[in-house]
PDB file of C-alpha atoms and ligand atoms in Angstrom:
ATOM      1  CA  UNK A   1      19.016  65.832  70.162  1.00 31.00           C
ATOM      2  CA  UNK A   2      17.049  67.036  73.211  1.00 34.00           C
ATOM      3  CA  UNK A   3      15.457  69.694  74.045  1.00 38.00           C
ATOM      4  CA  UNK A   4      13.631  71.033  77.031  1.00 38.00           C
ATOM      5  CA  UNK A   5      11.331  74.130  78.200  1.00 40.00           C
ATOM      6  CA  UNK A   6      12.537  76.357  81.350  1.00 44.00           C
ATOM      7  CA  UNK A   7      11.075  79.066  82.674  1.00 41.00           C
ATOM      8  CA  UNK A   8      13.635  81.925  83.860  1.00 41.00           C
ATOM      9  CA  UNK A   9      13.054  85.436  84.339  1.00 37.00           C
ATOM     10  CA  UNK A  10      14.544  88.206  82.160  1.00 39.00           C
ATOM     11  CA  UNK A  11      14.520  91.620  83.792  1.00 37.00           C
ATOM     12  CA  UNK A  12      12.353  90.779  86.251  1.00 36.00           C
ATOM     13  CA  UNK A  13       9.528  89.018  83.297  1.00 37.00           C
ATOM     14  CA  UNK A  14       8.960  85.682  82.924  1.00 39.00           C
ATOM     15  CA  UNK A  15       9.462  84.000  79.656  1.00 41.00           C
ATOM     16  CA  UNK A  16       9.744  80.088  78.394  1.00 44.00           C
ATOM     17  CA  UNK A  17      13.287  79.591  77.060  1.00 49.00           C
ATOM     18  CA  UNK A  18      14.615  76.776  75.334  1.00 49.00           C
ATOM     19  CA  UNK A  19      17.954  74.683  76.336  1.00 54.00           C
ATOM     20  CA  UNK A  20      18.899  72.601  73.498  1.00 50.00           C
ATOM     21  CA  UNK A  21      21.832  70.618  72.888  1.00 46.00           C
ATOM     22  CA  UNK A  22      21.042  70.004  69.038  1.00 47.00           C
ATOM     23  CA  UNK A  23      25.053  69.455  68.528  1.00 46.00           C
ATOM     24  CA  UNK A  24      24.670  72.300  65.796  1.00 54.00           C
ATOM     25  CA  UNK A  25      27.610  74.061  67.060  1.00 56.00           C
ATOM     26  CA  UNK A  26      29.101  70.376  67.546  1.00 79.00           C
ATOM     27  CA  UNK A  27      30.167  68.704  70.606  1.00 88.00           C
ATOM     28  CA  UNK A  28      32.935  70.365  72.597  1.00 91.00           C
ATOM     29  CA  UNK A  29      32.570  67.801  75.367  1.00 90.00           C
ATOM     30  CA  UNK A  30      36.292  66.670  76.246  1.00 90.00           C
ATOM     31  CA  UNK A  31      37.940  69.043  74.714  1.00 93.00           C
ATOM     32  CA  UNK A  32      40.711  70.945  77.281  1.00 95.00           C
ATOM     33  CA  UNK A  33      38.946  74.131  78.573  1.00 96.00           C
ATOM     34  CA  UNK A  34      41.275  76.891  80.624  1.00 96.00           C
ATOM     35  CA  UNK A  35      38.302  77.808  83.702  1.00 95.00           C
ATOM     36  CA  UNK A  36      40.932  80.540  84.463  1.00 95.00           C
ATOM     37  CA  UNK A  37      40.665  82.409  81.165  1.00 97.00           C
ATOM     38  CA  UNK A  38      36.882  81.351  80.963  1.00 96.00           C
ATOM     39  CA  UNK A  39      35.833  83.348  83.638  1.00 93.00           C
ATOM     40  CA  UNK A  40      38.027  86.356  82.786  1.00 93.00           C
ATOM     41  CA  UNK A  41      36.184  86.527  79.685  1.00 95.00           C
ATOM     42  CA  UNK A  42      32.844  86.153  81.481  1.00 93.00           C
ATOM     43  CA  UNK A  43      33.299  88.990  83.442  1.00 88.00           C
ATOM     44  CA  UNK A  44      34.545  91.287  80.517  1.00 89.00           C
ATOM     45  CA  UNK A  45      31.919  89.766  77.673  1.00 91.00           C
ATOM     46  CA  UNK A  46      28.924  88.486  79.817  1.00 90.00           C
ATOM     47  CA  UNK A  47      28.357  89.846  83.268  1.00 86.00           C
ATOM     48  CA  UNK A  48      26.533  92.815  81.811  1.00 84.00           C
ATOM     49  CA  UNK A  49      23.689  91.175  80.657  1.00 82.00           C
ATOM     50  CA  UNK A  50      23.633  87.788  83.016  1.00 85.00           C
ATOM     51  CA  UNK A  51      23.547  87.103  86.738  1.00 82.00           C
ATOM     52  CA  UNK A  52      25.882  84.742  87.694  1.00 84.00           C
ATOM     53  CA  UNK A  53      26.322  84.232  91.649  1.00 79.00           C
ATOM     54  CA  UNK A  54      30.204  82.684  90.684  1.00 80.00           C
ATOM     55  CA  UNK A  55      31.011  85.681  89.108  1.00 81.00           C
ATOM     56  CA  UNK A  56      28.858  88.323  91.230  1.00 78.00           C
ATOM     57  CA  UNK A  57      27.193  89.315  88.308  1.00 79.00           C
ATOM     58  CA  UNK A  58      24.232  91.380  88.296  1.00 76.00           C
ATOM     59  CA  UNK A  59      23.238  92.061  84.509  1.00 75.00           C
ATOM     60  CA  UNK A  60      19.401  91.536  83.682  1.00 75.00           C
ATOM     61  CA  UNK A  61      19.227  91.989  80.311  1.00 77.00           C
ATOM     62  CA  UNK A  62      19.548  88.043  79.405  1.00 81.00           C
ATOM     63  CA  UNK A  63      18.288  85.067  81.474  1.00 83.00           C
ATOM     64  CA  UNK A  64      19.480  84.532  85.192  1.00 83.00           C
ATOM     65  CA  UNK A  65      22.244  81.765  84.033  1.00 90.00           C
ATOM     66  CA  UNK A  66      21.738  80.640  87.933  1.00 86.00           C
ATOM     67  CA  UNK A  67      18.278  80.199  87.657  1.00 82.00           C
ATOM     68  CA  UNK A  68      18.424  78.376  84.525  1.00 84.00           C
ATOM     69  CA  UNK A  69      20.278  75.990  84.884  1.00 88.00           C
ATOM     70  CA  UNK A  70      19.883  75.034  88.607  1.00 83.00           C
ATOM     71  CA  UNK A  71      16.604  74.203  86.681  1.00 76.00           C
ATOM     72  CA  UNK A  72      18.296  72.048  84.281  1.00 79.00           C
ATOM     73  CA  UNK A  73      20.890  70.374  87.038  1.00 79.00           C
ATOM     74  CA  UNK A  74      17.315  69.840  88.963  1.00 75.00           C
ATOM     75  CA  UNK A  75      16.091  67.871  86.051  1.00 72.00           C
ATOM     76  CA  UNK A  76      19.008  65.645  85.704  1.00 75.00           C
ATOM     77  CA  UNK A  77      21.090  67.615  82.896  1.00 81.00           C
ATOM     78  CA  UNK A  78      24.563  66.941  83.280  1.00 84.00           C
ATOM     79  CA  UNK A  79      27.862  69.289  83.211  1.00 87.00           C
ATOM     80  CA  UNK A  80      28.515  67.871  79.786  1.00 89.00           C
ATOM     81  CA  UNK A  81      24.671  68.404  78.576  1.00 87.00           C
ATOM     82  CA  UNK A  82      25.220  71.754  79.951  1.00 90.00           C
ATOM     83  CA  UNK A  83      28.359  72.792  78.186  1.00 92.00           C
ATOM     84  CA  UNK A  84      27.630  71.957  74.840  1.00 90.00           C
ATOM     85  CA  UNK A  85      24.140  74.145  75.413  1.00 89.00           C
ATOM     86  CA  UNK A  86      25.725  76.972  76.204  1.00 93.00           C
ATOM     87  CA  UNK A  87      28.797  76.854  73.711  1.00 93.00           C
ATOM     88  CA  UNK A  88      26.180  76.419  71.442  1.00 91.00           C
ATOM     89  CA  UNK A  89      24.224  79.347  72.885  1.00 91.00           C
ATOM     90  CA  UNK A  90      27.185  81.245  71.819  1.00 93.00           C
ATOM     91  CA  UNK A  91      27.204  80.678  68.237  1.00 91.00           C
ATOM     92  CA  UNK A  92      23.598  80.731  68.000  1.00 87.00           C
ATOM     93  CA  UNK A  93      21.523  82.922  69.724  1.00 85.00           C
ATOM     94  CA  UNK A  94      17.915  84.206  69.495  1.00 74.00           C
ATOM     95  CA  UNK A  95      16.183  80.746  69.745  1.00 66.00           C
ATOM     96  CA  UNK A  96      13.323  82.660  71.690  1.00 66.00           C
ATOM     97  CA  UNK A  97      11.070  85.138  70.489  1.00 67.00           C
ATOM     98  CA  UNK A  98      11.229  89.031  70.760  1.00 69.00           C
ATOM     99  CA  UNK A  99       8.599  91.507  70.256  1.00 67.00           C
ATOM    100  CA  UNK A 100      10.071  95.004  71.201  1.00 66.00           C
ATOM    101  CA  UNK A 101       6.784  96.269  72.076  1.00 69.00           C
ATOM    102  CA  UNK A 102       5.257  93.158  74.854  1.00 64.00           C
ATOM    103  CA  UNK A 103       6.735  93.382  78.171  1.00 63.00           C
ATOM    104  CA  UNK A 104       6.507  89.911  78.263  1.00 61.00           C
ATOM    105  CA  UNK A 105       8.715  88.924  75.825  1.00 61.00           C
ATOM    106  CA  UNK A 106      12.793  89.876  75.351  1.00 65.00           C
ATOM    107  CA  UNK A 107      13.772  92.935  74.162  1.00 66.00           C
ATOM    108  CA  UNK A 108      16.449  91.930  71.975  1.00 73.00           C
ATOM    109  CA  UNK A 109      18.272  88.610  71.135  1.00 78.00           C
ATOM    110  CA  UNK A 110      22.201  87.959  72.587  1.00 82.00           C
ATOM    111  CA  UNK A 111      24.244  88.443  69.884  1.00 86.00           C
ATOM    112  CA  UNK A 112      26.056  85.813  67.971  1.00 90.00           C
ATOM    113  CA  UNK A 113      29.771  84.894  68.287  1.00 92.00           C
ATOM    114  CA  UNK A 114      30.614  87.593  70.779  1.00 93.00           C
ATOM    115  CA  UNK A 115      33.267  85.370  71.368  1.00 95.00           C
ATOM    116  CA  UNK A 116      34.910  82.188  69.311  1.00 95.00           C
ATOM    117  CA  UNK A 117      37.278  79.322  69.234  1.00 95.00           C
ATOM    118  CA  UNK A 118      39.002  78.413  72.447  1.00 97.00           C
ATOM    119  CA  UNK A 119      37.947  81.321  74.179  1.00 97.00           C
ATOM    120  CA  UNK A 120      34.033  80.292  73.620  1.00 97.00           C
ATOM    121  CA  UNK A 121      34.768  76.781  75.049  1.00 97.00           C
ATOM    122  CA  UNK A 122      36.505  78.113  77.844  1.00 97.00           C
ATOM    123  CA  UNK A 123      33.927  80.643  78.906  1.00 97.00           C
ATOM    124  CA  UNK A 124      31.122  77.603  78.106  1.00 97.00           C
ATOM    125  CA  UNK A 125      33.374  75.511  80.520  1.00 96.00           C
ATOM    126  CA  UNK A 126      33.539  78.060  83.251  1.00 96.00           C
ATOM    127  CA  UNK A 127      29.121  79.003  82.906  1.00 95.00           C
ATOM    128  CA  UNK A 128      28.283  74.829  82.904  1.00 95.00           C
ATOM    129  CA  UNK A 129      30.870  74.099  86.000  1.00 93.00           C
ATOM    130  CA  UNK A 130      29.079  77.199  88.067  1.00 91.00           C
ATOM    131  CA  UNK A 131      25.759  78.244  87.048  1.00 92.00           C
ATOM    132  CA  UNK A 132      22.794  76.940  89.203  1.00 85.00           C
ATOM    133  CA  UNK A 133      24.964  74.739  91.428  1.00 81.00           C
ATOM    134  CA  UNK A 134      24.626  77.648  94.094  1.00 64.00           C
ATOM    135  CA  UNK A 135      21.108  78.470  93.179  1.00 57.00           C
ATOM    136  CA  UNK A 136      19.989  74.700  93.104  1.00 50.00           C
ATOM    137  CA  UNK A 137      18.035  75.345  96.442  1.00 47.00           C
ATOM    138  CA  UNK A 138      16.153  78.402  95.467  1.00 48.00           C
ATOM    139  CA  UNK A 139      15.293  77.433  91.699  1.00 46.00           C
ATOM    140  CA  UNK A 140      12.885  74.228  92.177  1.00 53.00           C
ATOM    141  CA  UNK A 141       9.794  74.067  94.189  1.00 59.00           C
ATOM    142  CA  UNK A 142       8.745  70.548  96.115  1.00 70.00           C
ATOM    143  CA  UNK A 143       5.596  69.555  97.321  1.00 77.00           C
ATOM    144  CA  UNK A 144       4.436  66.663  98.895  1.00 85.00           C
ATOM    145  CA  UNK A 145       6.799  65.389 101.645  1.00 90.00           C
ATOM    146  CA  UNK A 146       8.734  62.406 100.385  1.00 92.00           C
ATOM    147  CA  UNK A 147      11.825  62.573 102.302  1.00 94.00           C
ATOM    148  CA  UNK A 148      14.016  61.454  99.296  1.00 92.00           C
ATOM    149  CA  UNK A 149      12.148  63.342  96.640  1.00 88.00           C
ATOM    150  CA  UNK A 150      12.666  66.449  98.825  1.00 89.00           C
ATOM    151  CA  UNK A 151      16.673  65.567  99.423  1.00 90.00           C
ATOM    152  CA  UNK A 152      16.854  65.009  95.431  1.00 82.00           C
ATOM    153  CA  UNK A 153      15.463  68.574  94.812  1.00 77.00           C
ATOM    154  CA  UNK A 154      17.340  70.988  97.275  1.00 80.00           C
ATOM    155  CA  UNK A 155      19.946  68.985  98.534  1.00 85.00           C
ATOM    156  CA  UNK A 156      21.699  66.287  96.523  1.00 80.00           C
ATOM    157  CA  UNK A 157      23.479  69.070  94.043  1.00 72.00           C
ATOM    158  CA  UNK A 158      25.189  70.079  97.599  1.00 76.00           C
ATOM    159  CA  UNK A 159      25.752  66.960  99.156  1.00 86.00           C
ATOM    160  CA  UNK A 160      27.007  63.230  98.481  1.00 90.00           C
ATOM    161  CA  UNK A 161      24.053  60.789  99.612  1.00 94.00           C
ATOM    162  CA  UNK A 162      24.625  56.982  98.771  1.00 94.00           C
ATOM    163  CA  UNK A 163      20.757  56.219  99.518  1.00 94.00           C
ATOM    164  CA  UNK A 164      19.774  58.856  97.393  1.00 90.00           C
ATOM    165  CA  UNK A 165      22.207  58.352  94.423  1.00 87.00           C
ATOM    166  CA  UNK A 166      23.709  62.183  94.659  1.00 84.00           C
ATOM    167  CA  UNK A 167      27.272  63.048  94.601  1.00 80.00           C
ATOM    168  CA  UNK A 168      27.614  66.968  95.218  1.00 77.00           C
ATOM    169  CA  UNK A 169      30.549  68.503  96.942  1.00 78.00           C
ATOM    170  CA  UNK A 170      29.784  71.821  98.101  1.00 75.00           C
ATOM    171  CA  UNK A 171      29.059  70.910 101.373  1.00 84.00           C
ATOM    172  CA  UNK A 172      29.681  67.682 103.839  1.00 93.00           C
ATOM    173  CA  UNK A 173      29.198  64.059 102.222  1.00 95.00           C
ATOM    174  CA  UNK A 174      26.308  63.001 104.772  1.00 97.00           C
ATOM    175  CA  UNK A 175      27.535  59.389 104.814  1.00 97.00           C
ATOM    176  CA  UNK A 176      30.440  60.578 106.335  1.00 96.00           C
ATOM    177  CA  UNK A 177      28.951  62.564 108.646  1.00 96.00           C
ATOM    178  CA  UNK A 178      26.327  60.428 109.588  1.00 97.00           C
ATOM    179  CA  UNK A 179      24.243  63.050 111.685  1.00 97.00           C
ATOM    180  CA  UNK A 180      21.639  62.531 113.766  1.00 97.00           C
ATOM    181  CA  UNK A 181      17.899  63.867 113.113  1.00 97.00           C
ATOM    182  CA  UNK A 182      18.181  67.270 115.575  1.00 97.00           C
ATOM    183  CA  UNK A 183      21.351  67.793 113.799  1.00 97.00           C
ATOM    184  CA  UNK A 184      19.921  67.935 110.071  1.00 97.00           C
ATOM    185  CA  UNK A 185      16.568  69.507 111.200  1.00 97.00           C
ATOM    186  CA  UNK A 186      18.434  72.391 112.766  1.00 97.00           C
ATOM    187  CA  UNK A 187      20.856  73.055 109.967  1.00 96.00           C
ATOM    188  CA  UNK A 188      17.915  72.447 107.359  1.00 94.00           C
ATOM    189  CA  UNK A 189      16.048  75.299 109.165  1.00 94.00           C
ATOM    190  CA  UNK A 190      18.766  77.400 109.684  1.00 92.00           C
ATOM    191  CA  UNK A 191      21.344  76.669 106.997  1.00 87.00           C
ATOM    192  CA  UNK A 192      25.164  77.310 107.065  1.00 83.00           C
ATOM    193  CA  UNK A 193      27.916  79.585 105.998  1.00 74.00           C
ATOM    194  CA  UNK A 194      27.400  78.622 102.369  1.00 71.00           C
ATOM    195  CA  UNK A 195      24.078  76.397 102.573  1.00 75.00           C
ATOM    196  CA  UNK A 196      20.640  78.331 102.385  1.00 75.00           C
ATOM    197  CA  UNK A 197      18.010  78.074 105.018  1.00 82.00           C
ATOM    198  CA  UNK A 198      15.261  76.769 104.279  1.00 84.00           C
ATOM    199  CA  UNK A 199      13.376  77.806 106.930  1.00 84.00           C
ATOM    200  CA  UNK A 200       9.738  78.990 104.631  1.00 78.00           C
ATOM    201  CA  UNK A 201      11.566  77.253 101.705  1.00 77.00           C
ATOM    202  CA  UNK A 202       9.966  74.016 102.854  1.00 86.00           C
ATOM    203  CA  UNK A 203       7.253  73.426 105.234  1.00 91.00           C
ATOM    204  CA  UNK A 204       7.694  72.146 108.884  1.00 94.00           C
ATOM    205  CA  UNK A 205       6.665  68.604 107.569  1.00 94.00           C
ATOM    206  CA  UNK A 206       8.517  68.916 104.710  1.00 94.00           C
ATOM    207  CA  UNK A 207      11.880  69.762 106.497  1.00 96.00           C
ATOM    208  CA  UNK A 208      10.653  66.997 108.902  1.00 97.00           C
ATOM    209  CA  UNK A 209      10.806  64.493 106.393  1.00 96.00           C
ATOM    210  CA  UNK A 210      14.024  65.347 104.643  1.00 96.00           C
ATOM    211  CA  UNK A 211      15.729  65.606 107.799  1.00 98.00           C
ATOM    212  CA  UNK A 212      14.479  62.057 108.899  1.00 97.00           C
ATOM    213  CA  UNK A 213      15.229  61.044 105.465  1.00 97.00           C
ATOM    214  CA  UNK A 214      18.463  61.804 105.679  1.00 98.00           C
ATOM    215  CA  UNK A 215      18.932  60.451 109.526  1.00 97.00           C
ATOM    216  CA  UNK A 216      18.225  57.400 108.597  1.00 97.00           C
ATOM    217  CA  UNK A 217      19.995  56.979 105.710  1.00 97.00           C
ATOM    218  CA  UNK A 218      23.751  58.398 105.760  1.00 96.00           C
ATOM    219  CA  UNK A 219      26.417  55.780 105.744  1.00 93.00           C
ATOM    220  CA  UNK A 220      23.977  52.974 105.417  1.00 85.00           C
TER     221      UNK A 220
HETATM  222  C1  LIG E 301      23.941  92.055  75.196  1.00 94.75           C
HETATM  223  C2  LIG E 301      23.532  91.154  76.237  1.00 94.75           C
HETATM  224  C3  LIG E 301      24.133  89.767  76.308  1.00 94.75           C
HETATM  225  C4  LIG E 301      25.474  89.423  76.362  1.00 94.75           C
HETATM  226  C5  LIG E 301      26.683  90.341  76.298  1.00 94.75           C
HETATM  227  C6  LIG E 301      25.507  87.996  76.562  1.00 94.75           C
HETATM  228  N1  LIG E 301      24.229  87.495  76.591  1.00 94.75           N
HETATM  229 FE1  LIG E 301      23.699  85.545  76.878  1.00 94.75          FE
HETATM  230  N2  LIG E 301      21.760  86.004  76.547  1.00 94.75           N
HETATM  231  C7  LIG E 301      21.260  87.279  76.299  1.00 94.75           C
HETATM  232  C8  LIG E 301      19.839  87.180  75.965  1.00 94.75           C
HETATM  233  C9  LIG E 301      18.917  88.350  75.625  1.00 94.75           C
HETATM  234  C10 LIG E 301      19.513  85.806  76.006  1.00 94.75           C
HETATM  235  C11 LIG E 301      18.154  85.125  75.721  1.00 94.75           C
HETATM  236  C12 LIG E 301      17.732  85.308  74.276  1.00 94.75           C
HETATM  237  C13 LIG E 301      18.679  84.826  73.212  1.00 94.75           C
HETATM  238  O1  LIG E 301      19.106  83.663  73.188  1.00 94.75           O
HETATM  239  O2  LIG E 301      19.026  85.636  72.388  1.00 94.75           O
HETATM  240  C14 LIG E 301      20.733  85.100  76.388  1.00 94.75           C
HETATM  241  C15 LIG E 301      20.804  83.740  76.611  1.00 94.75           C
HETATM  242  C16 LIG E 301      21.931  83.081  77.077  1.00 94.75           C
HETATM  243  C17 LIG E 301      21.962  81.694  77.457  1.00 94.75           C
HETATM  244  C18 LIG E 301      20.786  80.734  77.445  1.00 94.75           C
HETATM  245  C19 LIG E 301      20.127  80.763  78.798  1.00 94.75           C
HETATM  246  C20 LIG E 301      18.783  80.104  78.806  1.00 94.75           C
HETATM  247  O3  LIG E 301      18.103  80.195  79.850  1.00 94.75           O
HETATM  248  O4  LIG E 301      18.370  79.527  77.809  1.00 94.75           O
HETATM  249  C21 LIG E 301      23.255  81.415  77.826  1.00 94.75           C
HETATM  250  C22 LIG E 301      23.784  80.091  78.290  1.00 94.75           C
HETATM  251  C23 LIG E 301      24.018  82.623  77.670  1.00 94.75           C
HETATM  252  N3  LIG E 301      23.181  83.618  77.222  1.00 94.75           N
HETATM  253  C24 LIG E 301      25.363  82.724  77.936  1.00 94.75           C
HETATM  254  C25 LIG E 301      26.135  83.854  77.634  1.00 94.75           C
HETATM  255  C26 LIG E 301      27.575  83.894  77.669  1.00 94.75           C
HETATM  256  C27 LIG E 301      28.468  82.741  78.062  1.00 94.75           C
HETATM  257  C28 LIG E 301      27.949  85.165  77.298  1.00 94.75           C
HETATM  258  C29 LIG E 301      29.341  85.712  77.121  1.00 94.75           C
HETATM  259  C30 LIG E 301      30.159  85.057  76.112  1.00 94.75           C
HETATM  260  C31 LIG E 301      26.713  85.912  77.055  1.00 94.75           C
HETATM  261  N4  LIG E 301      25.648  85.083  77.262  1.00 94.75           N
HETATM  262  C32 LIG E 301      26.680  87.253  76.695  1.00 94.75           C
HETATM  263  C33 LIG E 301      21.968  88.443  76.368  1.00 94.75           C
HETATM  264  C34 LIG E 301      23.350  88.536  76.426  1.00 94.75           C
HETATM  265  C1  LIG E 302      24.112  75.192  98.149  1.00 94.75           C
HETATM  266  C2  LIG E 302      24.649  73.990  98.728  1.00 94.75           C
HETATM  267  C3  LIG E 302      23.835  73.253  99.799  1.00 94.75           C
HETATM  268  C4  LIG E 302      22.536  72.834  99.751  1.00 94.75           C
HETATM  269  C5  LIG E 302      21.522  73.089  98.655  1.00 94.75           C
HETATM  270  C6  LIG E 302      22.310  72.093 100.959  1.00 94.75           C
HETATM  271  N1  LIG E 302      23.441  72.074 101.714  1.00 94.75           N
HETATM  272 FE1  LIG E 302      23.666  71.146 103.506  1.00 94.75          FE
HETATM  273  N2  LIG E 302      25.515  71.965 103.701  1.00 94.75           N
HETATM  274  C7  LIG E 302      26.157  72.729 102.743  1.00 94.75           C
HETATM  275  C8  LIG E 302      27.404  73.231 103.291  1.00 94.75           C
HETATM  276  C9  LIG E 302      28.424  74.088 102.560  1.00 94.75           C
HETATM  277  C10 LIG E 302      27.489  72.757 104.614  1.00 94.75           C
HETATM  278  C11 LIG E 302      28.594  73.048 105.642  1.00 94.75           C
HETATM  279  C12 LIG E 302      28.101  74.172 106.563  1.00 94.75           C
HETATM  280  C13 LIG E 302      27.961  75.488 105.860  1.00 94.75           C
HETATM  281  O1  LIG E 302      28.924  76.220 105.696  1.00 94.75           O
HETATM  282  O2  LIG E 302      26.858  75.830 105.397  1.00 94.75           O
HETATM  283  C14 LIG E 302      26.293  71.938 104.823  1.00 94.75           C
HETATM  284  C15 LIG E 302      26.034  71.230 105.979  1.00 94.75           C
HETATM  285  C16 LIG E 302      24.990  70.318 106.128  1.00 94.75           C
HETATM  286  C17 LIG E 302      24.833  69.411 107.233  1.00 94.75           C
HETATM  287  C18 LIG E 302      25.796  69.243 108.409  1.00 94.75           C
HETATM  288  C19 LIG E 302      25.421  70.127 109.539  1.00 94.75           C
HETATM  289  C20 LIG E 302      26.331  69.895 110.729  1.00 94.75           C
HETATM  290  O3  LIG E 302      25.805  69.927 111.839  1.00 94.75           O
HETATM  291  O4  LIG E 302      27.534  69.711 110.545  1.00 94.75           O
HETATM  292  C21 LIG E 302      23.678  68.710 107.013  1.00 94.75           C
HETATM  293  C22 LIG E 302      23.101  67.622 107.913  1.00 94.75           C
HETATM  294  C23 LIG E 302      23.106  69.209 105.775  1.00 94.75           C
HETATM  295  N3  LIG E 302      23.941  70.182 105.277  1.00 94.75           N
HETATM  296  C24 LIG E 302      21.936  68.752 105.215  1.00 94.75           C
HETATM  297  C25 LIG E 302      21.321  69.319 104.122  1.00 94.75           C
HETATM  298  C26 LIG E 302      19.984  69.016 103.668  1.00 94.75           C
HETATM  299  C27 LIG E 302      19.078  67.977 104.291  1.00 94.75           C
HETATM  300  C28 LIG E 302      19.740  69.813 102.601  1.00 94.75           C
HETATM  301  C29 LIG E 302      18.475  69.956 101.797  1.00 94.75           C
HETATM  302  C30 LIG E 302      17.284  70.329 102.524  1.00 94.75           C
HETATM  303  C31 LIG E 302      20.942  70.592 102.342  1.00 94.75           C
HETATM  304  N4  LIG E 302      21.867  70.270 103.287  1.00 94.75           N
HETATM  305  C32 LIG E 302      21.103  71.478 101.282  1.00 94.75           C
HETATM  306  C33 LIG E 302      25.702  73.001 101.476  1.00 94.75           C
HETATM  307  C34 LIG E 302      24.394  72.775 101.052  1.00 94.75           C
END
């Protein structure tokens, strides 16, 4: 059992939710999931109350599902970890506190079971293999400027790193690529297509030691 404090906003408030994988609503880890039908049901069951950049949803009435668990990939959770939270989230709701009259706590708790059975792992599948891998960037803040602690923060759920352990896939494997400092302190400033700036993300030293970082370590 494990369980672990994040902070995400609800409606624009910030509140201290709880991810826990108590295996209450036992382990659905392994079991086949249909993505497909997940996020069909996502979009017809969840998107009104939870932003979701994979699904373009905007709802605020429950947590930023981005925000929360770019927080928990930041941390070290894993897709599994994830899954079995929020299939478990499903069947039981309202671990967090509401008072209907603070503004700084929820309104109202997400109801229970609004979906079940093979449909509830599928939609839990399709939530823990998108939320927070496109917010990782925004969602945890660095200081200091150790080049790998930096990379391991806003860059290694993006990109495959050797030296730094990481494997993501949304954008180049930097061994591969092998770039050169100039190359990976211009796109760090600037960003791509798909990856953010982070021009007044990080610092000028802080972007200078990432970059260098990562110069002299792909494909070593
Ligand atoms: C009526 C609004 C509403 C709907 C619909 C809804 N949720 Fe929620 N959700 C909430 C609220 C409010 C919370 C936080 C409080 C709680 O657990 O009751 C929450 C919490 C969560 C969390 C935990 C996030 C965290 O930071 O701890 C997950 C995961 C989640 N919802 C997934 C889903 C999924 C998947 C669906 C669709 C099957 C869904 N929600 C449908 C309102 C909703
Ligand atoms: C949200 C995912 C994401 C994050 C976070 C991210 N990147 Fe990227 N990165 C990409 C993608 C995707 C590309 C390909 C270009 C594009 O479309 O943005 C890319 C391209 C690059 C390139 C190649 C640029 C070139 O000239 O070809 C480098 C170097 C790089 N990223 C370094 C970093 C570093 C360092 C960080 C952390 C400060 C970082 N990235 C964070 C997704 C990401």
């Amino acid at each position: 059992m494990s369980t672990r404090r994040f902070s995400a906003a609800v409606g624009g408030v910030a509140v201290i939710l709880v991810l826990s994988a108590c295996g209450t609503g036992g382990s659905v880890v392994g079991k086949s999931a249909d993505q497909t039908n997940g996020r069909k049901i996502f979009q017809t069951t969840c998107a009104g109350c939870h932003i979701l950049a994979a699904a373009g949803s905007q709802g605020t009435f429950g947590p930023n599902l981005d925000a929360a668990f770019a927080e928990a990939r930041s941390e070290g959770y894993k897709e599994s970890a994830i899954l079995d939270i929020i299939h478990d989230q499903i069947k039981f709701p309202g671990q967090y506190p509401v008072r209907t009259n603070d503004p700084d706590f929820l309104k109202a708790n997400m109801p229970a079971n609004l979906v079940t059975g093979q449909d509830a792992i599928d939609v839990a599948a399709y939530v823990a293999a998108n939320a927070g891998v496109q917010g990782f960037a925004q969602a945890a803040a660095v200081s200091g400027t150790n080049g790998k602690q930096i990379f391991l923060t806003k860059c290694g759920g993006c990109h495959t790193l050797k030296a730094a352990g990481t494997t993501g896939t949304t954008g180049p494997n930097l061994d591969l690529l092998s770039p050169p400092f100039p190359r990976v302190k211009k796109q760090v400033i600037n960003g791509g297509s798909i990856m953010p700036a982070f021009k007044g993300v990080l610092n000028d030293a802080q972007i200078n030691a990432v970059a260098k970082y990562v110069a002299d370590h792909a494909g070593k």
